[in-house]
PDB file of C-alpha atoms in Angstrom:
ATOM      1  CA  UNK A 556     109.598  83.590  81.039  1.00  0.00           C
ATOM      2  CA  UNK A 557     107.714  81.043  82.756  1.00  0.00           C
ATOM      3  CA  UNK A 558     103.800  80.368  81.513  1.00  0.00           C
ATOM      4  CA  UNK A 559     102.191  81.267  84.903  1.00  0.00           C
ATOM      5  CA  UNK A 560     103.936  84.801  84.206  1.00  0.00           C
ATOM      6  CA  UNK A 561     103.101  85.089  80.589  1.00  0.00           C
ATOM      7  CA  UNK A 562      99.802  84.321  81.678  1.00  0.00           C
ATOM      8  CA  UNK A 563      99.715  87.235  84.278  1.00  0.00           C
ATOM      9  CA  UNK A 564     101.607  89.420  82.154  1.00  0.00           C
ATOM     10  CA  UNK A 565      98.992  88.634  78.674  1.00  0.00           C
ATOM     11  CA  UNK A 566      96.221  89.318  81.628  1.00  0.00           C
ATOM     12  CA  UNK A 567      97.852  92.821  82.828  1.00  0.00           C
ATOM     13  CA  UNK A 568      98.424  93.801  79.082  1.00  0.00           C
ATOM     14  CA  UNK A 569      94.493  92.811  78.203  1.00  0.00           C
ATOM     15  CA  UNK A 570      93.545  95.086  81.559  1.00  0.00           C
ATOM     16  CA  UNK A 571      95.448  97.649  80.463  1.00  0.00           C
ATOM     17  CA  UNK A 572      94.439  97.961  76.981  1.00  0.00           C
ATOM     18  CA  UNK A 573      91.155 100.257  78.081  1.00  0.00           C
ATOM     19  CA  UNK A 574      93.478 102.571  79.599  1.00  0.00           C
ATOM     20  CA  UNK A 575      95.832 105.503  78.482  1.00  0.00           C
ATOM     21  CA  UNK A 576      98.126 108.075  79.824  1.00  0.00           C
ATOM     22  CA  UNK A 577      99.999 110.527  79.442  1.00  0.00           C
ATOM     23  CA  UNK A 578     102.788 112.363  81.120  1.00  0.00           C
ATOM     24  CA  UNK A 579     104.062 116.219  81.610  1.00  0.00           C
ATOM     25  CA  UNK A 580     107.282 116.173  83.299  1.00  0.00           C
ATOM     26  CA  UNK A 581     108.714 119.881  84.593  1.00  0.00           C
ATOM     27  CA  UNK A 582     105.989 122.417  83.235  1.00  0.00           C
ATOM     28  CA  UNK A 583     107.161 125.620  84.334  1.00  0.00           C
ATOM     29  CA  UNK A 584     103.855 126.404  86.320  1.00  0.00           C
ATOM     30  CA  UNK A 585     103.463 126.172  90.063  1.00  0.00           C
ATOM     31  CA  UNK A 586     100.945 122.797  91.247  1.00  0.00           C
ATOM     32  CA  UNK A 587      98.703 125.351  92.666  1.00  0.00           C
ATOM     33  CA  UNK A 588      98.125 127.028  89.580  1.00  0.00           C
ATOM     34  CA  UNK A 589      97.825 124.103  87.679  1.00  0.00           C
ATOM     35  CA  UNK A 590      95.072 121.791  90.717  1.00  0.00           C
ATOM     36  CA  UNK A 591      92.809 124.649  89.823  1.00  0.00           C
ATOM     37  CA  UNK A 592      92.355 123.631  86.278  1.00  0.00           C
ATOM     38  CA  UNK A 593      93.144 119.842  86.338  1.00  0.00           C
ATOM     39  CA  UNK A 594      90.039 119.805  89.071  1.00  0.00           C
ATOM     40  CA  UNK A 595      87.560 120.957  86.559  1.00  0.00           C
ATOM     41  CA  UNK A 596      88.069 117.618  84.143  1.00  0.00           C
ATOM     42  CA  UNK A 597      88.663 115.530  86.490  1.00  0.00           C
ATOM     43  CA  UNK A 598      86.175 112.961  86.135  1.00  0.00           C
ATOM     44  CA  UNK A 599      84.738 114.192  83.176  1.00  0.00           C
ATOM     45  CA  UNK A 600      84.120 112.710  79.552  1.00  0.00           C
ATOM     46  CA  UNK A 601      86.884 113.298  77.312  1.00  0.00           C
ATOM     47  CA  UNK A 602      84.865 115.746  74.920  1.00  0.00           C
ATOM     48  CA  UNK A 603      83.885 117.740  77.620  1.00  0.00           C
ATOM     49  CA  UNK A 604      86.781 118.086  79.139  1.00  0.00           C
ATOM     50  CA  UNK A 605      88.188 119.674  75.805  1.00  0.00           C
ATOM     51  CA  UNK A 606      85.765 122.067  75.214  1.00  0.00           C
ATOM     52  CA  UNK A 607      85.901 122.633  79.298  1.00  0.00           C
ATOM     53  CA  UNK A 608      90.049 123.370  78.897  1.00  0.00           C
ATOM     54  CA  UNK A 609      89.654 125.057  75.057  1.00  0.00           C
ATOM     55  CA  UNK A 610      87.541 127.911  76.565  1.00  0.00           C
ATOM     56  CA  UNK A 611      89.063 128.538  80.003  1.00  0.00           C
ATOM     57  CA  UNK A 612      91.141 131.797  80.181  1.00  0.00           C
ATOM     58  CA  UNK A 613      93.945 129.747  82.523  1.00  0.00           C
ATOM     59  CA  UNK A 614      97.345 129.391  81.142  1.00  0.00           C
ATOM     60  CA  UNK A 615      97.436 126.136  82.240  1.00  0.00           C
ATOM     61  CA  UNK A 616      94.435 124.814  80.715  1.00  0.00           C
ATOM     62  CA  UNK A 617      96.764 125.286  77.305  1.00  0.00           C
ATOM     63  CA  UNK A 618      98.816 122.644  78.565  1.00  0.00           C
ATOM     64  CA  UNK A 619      97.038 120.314  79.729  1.00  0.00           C
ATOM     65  CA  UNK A 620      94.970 120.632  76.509  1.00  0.00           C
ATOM     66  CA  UNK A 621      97.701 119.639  74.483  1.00  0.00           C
ATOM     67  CA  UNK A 622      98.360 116.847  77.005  1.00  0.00           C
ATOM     68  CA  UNK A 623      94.916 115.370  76.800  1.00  0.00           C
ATOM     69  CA  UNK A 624      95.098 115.517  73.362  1.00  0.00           C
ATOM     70  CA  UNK A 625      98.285 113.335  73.472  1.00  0.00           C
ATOM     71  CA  UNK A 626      96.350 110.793  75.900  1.00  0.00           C
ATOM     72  CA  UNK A 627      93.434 110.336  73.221  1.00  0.00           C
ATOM     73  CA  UNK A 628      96.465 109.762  70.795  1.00  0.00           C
ATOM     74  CA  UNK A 629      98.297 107.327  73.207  1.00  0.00           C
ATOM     75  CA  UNK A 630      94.644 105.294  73.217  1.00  0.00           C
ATOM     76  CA  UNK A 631      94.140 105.322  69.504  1.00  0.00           C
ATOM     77  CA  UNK A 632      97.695 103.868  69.131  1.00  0.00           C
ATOM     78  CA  UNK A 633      96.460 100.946  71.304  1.00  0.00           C
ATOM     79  CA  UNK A 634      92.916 100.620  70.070  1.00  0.00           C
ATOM     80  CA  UNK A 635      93.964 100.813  66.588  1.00  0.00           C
ATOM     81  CA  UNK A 636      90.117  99.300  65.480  1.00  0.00           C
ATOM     82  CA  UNK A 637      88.357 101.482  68.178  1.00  0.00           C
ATOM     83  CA  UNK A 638      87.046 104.425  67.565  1.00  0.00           C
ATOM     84  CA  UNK A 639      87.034 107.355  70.223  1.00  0.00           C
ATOM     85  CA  UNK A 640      83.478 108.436  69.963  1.00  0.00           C
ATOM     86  CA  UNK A 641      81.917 105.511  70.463  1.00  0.00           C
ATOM     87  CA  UNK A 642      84.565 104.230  73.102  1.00  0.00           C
ATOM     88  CA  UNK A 643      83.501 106.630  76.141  1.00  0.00           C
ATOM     89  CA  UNK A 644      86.675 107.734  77.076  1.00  0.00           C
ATOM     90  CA  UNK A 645      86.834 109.897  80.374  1.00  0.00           C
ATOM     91  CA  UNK A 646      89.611 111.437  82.337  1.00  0.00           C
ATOM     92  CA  UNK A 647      89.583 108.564  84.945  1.00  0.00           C
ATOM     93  CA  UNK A 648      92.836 110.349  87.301  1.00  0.00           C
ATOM     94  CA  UNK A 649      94.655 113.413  86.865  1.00  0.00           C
ATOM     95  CA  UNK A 650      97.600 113.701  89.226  1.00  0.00           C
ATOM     96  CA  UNK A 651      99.429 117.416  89.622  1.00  0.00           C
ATOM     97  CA  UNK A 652     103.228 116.578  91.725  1.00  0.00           C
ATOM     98  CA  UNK A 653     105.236 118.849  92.854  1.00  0.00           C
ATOM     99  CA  UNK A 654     108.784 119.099  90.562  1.00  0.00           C
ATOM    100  CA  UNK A 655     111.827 120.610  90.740  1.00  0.00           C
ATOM    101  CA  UNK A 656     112.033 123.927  92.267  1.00  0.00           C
ATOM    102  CA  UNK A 657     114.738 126.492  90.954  1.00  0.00           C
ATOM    103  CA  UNK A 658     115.780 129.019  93.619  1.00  0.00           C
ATOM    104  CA  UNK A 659     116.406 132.544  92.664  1.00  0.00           C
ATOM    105  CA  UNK A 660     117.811 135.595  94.772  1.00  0.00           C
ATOM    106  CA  UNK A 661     116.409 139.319  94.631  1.00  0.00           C
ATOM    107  CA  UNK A 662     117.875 142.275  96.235  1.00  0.00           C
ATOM    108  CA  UNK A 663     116.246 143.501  98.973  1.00  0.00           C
ATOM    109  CA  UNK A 664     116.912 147.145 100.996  1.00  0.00           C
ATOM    110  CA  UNK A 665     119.425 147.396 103.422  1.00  0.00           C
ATOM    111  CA  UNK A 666     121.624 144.684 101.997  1.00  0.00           C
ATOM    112  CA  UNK A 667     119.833 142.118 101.820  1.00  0.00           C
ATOM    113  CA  UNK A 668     118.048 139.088  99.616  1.00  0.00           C
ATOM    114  CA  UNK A 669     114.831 138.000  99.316  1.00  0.00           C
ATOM    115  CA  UNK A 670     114.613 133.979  97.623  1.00  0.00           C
ATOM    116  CA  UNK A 671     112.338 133.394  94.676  1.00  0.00           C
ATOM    117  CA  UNK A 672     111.334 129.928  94.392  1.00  0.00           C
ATOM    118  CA  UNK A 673     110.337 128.951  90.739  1.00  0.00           C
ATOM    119  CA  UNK A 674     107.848 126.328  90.760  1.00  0.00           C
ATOM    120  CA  UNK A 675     106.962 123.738  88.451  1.00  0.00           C
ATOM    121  CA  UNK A 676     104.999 120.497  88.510  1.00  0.00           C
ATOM    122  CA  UNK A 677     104.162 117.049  86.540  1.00  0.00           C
ATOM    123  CA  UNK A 678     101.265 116.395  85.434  1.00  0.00           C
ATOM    124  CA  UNK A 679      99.581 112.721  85.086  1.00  0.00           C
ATOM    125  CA  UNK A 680      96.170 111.861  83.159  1.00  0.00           C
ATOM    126  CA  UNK A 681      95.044 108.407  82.725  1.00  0.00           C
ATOM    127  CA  UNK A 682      91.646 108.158  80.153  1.00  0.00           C
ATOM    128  CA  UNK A 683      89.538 105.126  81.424  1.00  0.00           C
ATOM    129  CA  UNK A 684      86.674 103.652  78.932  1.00  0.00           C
ATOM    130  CA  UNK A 685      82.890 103.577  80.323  1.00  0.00           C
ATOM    131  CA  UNK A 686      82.022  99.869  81.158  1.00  0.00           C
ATOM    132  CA  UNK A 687      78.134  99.294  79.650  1.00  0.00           C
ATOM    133  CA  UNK A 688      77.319  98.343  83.479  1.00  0.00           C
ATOM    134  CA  UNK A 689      78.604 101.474  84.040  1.00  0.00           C
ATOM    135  CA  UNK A 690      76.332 104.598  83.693  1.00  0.00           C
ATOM    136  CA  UNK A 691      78.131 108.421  83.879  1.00  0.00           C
TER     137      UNK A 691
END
């Protein structure tokens, strides 16, 4: 590797070191279902978005609960001397895609069938720490 791209590469890993993510791939819950409750943390500071998830009555908001909690993780791992209080992690993006869509049939009258598309989606959060010029 040459230095100009260590350089670049030390600089991208230094950049990167404030963020963490985390990834749900194939949850067997449709995007729609799943938008509704990834809207209301989006944004948000990272305790608040826990106690915002722990309480909602939403299936989904399990999920992504555990999946937060796996981002915070994902951040301690790289901020091994940082602590997450006084860091001021919040969920900077949350991205709900589409995946993979199993198609059932159901038997319908008069000979016919009637397709059932399962639905399920991934889920992305990336946690983003709060500059001090910052002020949310």
């Amino acid at each position: 590797m040459g230095v100009r791209k260590r350089n670049t590469a030390d600089a991208r890993k230094e950049a990167n070191k404030s963020l963490a993510f985390a990834k749900l791939n194939n949850c067997p819950t449709s995007p729609r279902k799943m938008r509704l409750v990834a809207d209301l943390v989006r944004g948000q500071k990272v305790e608040k978005a826990l106690s915002i998830l722990r309480f909602s009555s939403k299936e989904a908001s399990r999920k992504l609960e555990k999946l937060l909690l796996s981002a915070i993780n994902n951040w301690e791992q790289k901020n091994s001397e940082g602590n997450v209080a006084e860091a001021g992690l919040f969920v900077k993006e949350i991205k709900v895609d589409g995946g993979v869509m199993l198609k059932r049939l159901r038997p319908a009258p008069q000979g016919r069938a009637h397709r059932i598309r399962k639905r399920s989606n991934h889920v992305t959060i990336v946690l983003g720490q709060v500059d001090n010029t910052q002020s949310n």
